[in-house]
CSV table of C-alpha atoms in Angstrom, one decimal:
chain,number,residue,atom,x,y,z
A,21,UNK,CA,-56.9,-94.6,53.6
A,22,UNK,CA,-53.3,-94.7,51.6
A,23,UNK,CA,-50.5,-95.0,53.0
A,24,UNK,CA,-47.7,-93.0,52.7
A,25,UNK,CA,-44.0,-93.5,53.8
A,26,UNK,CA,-43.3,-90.2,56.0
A,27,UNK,CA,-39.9,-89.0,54.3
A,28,UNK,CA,-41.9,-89.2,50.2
A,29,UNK,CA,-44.9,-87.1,51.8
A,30,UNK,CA,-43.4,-84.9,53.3
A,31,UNK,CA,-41.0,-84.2,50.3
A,32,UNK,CA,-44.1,-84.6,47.9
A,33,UNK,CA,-45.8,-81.8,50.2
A,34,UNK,CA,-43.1,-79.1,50.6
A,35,UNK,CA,-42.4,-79.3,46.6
A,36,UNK,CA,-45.5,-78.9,45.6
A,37,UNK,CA,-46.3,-75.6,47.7
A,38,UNK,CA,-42.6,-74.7,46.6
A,39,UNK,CA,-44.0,-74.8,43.1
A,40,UNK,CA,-46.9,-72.6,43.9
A,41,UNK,CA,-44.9,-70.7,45.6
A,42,UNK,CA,-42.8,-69.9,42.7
A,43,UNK,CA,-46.0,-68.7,41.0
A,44,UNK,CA,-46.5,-66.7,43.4
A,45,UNK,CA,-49.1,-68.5,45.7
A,46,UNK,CA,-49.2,-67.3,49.7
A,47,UNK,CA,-51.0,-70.5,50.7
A,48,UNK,CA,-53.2,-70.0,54.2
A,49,UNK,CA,-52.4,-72.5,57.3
A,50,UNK,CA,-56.5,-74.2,56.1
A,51,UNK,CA,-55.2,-74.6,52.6
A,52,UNK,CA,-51.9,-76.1,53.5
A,53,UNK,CA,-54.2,-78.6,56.0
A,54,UNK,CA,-56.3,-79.5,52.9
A,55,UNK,CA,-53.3,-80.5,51.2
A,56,UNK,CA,-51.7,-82.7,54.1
A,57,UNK,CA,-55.3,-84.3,54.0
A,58,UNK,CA,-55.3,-85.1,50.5
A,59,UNK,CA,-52.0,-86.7,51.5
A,60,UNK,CA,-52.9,-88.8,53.6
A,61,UNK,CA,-55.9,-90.3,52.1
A,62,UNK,CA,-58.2,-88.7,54.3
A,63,UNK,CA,-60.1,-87.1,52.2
A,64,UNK,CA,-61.0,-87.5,47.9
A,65,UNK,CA,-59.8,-85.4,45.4
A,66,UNK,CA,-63.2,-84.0,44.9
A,67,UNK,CA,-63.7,-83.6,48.6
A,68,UNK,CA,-60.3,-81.6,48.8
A,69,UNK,CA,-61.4,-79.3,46.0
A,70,UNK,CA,-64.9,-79.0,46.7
A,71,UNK,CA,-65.2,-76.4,49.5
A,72,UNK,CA,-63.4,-74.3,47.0
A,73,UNK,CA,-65.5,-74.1,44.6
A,74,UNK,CA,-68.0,-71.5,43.5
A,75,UNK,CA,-71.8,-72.0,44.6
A,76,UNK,CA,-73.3,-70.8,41.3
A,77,UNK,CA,-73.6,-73.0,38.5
A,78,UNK,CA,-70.8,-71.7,35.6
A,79,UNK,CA,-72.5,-71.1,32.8
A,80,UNK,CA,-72.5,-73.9,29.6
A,81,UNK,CA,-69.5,-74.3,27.9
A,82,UNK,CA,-68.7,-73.7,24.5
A,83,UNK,CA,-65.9,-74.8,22.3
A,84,UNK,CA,-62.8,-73.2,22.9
A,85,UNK,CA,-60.9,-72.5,19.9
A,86,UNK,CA,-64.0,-71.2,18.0
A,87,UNK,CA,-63.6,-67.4,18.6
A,88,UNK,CA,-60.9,-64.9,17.9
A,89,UNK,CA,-59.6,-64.2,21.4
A,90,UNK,CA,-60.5,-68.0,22.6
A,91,UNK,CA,-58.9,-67.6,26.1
A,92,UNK,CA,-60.9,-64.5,27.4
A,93,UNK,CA,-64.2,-64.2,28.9
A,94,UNK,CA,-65.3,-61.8,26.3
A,95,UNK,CA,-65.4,-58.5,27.1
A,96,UNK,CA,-62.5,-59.3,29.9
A,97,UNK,CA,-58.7,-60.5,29.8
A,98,UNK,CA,-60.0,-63.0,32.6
A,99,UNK,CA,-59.4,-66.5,31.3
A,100,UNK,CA,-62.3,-68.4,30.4
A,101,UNK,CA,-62.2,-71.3,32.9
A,102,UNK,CA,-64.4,-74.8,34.1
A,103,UNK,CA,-65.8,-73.1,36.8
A,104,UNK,CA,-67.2,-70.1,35.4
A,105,UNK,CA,-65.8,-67.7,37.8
A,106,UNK,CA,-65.6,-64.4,36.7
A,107,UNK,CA,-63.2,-62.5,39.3
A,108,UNK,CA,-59.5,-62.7,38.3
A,109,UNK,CA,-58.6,-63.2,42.4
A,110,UNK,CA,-60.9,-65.6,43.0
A,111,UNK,CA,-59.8,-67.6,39.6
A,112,UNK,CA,-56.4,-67.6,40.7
A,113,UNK,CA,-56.3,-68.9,44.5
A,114,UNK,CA,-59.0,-71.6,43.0
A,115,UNK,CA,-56.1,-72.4,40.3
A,116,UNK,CA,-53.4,-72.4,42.9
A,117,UNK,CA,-55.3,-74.9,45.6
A,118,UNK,CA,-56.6,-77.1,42.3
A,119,UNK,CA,-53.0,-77.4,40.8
A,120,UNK,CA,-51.6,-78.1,44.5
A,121,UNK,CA,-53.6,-81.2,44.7
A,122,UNK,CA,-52.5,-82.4,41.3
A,123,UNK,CA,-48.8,-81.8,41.7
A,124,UNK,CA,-48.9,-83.4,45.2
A,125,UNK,CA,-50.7,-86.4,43.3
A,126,UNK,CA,-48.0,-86.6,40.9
A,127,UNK,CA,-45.1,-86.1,43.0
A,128,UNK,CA,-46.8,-89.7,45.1
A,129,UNK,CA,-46.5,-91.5,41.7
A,130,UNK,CA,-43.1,-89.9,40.3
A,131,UNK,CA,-41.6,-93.4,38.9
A,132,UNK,CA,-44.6,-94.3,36.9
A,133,UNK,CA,-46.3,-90.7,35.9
A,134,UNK,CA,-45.8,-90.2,32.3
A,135,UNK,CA,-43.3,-88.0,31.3
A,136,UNK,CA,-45.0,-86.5,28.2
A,137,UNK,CA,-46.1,-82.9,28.5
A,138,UNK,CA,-48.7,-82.1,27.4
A,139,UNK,CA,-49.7,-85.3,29.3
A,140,UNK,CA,-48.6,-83.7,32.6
A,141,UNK,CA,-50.2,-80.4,31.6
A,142,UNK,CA,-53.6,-81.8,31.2
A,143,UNK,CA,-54.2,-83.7,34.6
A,144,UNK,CA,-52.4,-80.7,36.4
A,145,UNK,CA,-54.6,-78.1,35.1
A,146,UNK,CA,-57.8,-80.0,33.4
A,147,UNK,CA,-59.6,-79.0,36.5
A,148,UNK,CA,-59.5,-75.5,35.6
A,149,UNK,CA,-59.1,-74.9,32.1
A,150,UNK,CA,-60.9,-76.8,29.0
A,151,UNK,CA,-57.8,-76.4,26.8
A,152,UNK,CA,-55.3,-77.4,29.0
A,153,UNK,CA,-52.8,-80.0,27.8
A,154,UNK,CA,-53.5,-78.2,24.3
A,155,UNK,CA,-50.6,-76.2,22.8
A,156,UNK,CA,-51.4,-72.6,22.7
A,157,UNK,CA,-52.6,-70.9,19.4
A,158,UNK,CA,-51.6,-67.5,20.4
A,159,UNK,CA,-48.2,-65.9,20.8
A,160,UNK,CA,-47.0,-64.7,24.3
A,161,UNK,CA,-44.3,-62.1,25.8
A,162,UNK,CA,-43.5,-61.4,29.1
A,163,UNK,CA,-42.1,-57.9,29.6
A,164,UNK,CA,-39.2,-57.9,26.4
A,165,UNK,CA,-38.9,-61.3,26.1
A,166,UNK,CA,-40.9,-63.3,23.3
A,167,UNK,CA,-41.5,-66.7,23.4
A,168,UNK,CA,-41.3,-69.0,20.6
A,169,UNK,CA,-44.0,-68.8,17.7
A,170,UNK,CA,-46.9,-71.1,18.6
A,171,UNK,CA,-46.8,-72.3,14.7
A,172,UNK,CA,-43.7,-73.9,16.0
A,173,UNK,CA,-44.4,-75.2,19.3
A,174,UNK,CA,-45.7,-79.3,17.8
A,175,UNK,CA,-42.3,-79.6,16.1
A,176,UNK,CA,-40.2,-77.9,19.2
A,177,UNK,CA,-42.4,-79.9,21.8
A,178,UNK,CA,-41.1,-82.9,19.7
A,179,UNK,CA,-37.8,-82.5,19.9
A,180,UNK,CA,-37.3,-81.6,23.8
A,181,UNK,CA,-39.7,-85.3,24.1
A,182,UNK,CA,-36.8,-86.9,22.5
A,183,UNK,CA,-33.9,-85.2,24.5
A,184,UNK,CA,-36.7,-86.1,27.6
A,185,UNK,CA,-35.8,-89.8,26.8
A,186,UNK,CA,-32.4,-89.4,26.2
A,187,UNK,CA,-32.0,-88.5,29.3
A,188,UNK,CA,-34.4,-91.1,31.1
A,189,UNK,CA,-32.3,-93.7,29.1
A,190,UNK,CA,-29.1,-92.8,30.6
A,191,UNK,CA,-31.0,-92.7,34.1
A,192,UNK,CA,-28.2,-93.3,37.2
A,193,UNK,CA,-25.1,-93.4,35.0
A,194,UNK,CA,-25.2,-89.2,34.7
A,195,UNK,CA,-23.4,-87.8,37.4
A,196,UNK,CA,-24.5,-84.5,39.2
A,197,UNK,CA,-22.6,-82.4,37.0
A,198,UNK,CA,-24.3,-83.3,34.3
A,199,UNK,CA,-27.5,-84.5,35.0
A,200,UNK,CA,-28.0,-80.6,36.0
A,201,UNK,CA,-26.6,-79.1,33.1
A,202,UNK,CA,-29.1,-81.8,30.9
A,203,UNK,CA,-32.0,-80.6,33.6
A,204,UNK,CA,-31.1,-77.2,32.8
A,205,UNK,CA,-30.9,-77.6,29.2
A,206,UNK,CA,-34.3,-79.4,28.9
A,207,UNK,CA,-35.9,-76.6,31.1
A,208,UNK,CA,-34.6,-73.7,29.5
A,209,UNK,CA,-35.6,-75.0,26.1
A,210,UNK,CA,-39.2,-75.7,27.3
A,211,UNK,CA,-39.6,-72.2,29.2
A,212,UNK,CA,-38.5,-70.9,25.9
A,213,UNK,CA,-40.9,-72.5,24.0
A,214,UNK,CA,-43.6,-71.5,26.7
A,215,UNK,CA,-46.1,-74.2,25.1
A,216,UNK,CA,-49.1,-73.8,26.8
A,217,UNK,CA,-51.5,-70.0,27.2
A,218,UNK,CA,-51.1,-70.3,31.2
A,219,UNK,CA,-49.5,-73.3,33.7
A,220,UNK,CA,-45.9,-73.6,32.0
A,221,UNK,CA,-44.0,-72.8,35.0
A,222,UNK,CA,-45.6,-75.7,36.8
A,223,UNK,CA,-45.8,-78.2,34.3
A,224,UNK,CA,-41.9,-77.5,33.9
A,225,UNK,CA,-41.1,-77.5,37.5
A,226,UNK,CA,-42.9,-81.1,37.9
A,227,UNK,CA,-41.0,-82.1,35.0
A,228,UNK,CA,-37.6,-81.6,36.1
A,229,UNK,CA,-39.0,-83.2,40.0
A,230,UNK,CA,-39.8,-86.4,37.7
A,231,UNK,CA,-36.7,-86.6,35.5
A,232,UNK,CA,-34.5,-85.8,38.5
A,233,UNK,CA,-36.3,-88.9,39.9
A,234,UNK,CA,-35.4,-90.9,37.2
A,235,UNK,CA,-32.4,-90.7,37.1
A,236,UNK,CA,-32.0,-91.4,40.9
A,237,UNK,CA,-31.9,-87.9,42.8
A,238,UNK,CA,-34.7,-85.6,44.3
A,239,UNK,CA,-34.9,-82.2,43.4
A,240,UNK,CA,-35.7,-79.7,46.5
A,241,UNK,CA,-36.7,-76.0,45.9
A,242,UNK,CA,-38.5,-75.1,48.7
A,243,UNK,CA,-35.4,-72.5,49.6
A,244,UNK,CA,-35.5,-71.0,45.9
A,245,UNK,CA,-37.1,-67.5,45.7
A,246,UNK,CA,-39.4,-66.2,43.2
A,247,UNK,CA,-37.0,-63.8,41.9
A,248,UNK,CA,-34.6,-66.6,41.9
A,249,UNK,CA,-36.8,-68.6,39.4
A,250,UNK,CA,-37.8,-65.0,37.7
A,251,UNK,CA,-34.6,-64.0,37.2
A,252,UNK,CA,-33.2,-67.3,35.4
A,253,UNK,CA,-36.0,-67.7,33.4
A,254,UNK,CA,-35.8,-64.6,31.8
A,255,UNK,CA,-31.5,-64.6,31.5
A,256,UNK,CA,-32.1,-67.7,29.6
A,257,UNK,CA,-34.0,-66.3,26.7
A,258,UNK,CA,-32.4,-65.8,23.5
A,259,UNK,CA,-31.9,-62.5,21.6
A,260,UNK,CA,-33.7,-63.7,19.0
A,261,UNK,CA,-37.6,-65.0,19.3
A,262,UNK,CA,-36.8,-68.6,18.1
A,263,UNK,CA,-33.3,-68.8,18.5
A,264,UNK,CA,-31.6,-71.5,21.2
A,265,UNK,CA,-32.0,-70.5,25.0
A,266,UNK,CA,-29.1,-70.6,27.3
A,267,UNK,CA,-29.4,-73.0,30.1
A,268,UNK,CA,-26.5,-71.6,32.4
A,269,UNK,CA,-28.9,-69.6,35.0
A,270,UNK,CA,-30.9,-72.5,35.2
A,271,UNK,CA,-27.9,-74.8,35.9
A,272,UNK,CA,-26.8,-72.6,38.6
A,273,UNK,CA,-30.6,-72.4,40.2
A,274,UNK,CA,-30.5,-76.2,39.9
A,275,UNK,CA,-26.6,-77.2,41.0
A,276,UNK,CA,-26.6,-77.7,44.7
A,277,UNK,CA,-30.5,-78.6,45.0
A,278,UNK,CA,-30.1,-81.5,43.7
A,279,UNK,CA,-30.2,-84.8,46.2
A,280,UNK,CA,-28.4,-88.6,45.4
A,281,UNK,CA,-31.1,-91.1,45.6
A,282,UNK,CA,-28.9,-94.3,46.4
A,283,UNK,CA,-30.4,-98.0,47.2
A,284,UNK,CA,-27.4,-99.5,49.0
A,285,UNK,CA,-26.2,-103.1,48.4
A,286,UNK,CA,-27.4,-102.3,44.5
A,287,UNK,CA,-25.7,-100.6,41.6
A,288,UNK,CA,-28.7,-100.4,39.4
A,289,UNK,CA,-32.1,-98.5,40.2
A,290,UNK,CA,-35.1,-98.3,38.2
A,291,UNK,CA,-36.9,-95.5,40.3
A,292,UNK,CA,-38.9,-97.8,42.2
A,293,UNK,CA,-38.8,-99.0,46.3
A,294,UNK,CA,-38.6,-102.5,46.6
A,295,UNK,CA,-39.2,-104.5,50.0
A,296,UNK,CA,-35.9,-104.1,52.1
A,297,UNK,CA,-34.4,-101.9,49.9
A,298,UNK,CA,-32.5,-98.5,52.0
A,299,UNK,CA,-32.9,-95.7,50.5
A,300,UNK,CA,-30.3,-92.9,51.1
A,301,UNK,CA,-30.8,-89.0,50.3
A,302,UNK,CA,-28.1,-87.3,50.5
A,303,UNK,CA,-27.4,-83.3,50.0
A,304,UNK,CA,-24.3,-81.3,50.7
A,305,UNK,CA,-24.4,-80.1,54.3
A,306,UNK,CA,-28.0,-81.3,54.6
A,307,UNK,CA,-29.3,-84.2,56.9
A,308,UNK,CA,-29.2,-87.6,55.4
A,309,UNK,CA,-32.3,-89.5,55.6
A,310,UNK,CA,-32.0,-93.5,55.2
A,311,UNK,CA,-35.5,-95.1,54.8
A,312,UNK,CA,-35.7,-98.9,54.8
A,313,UNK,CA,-38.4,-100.2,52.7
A,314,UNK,CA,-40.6,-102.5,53.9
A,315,UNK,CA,-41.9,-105.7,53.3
A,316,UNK,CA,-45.7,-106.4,52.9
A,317,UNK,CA,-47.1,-106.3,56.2
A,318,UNK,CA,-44.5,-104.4,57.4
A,319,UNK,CA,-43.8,-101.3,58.9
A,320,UNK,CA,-41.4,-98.8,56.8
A,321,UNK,CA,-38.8,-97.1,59.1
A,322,UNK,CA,-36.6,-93.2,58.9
A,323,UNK,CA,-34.1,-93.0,61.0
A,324,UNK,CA,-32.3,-89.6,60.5
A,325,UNK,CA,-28.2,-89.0,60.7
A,326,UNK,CA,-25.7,-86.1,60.0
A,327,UNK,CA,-24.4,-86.2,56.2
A,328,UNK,CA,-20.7,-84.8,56.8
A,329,UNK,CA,-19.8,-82.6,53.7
């Protein structure tokens, strides 16, 4: 069974229904116990996802980009998927609980998880989807907006991979300010380049959990609401299909959620707990957690105080 500290599961399990959420998952009380399960080690991958899963065989799959609509079940605007299920409701609470368990995975490894994304894309929906981690080879809108032309995305994805490690270079020396205007900026950029034919809002989400990580904070959006996200996303686009997006809504979604990840006694930090290291997360008006790390054989400890702001 793994072993979890208390204050990183818990954190690791409220963000990653928070980012379902977003998406517009309504996870039952059995789900949300599947996921504290997976947690906790009790129970594999494959046995958390399992009971989900349809009891007909899907049928054999066939390459993806070979037809001229090569993300529909012919016939349907269903996406073609893994499992061959063939009911848009049933697809989608089988995508939400398969994704779940693949965020929360992530979220337990956030200082060593690589940061490239299409990397990130592919383990969070490979489950599901046979192109995933594959830019998409079709253009996309979403009411008036247009996203950015897929002959474009290689080159865009790229660039926002360099401003990625730009930013993971810098690590701790950014304060809050700007750490979420450079968030915000890296986010907007991606939602406006929309890479992938489904899964962007998730990939991007985990994104900015790990980068905020890196750079010694913790993101929380377990309080933001759907329209919240909706409503950013779409004020950031730009009035023309491949011009710049504008990261302000997403800097003030992303000010104020953001948490200072401090290892006291030490200047420095790379991302990662070391034996009897404290680690303090601190938020305005929020409770201040200090976690000492423990030593091999030991027993880590949260002890919980009052952050005055």
């Amino acid at each position: 069974m793994v072993t979890t500290k208390p204050e990183v599961g818990c954190h690791a399990l409220t963000q990653t229904i928070a980012a379902e959420r977003l998406e517009g998952w309504q996870p039952t009380a059995e789900q949300i116990a599947s996921l504290t399960a997976l947690l906790a080690g009790a129970v594999s991958f494959g046995e958390y996802l399992g009971p989900q899963l349809p009891t007909t065989a899907p049928p054999p799959r066939r390459r993806v980009f070979a037809r001229r609509r090569p993300y529909f079940t012919p016939g349907t605007t269903l996406l073609r998927n893994n499992f061959g299920i063939q009911d848009a409701a049933l697809l989608a609470q089988l995508e939400y609980v398969a994704t779940a368990g693949r965020i929360l995975q992530v979220h337990l490894h956030a200082h060593d998880t690589d940061l490239d994304i299409r990397s990130l894309h592919r383990h969070v929906f490979g489950d599901v989807y046979a192109w995933a981690g594959e830019p998409r080879i079709v253009e996309l809108r979403k009411g008036d907006s247009m996203f950015g032309s897929c002959a474009r995305i290689p080159r865009a994805l790229e660039a926002l991979q360099v401003e990625i490690s730009r930013l993971v270079d810098e690590g701790t020396e950014i304060d809050d300010g700007t750490l979420s205007y450079r968030l915000a900026r890296i986010y907007a950029d991606y939602n406006q380049i929309h890479p992938f034919r489904e899964g962007n809002g998730r990939t991007g989400t985990l994104l900015l959990h790990l980068l905020a990580h890196r750079a010694g904070r913790r993101l929380s959006l377990d309080d933001l609401t759907r329209e919240e996200w909706i409503s950013a996303s779409r004020d950031s686009m730009p009035f023309r299909r491949d011009g710049r997006a504008d990261p302000r809504p997403f800097v003030a979604v992303l000010r104020g959620r953001l948490q200072l990840r401090i290892r006291i006694g030490q200047v420095a930090l790379d991302g990662r707990p070391h034996p009897g290291d404290q680690i303090v997360y601190a938020g305005r008006g929020q409770r201040l957690d200090l976690e000492l790390i423990a030593g091999e054989g030991q027993t880590d400890q949260v002890d919980g105080h009052q952050l005055d702001a």
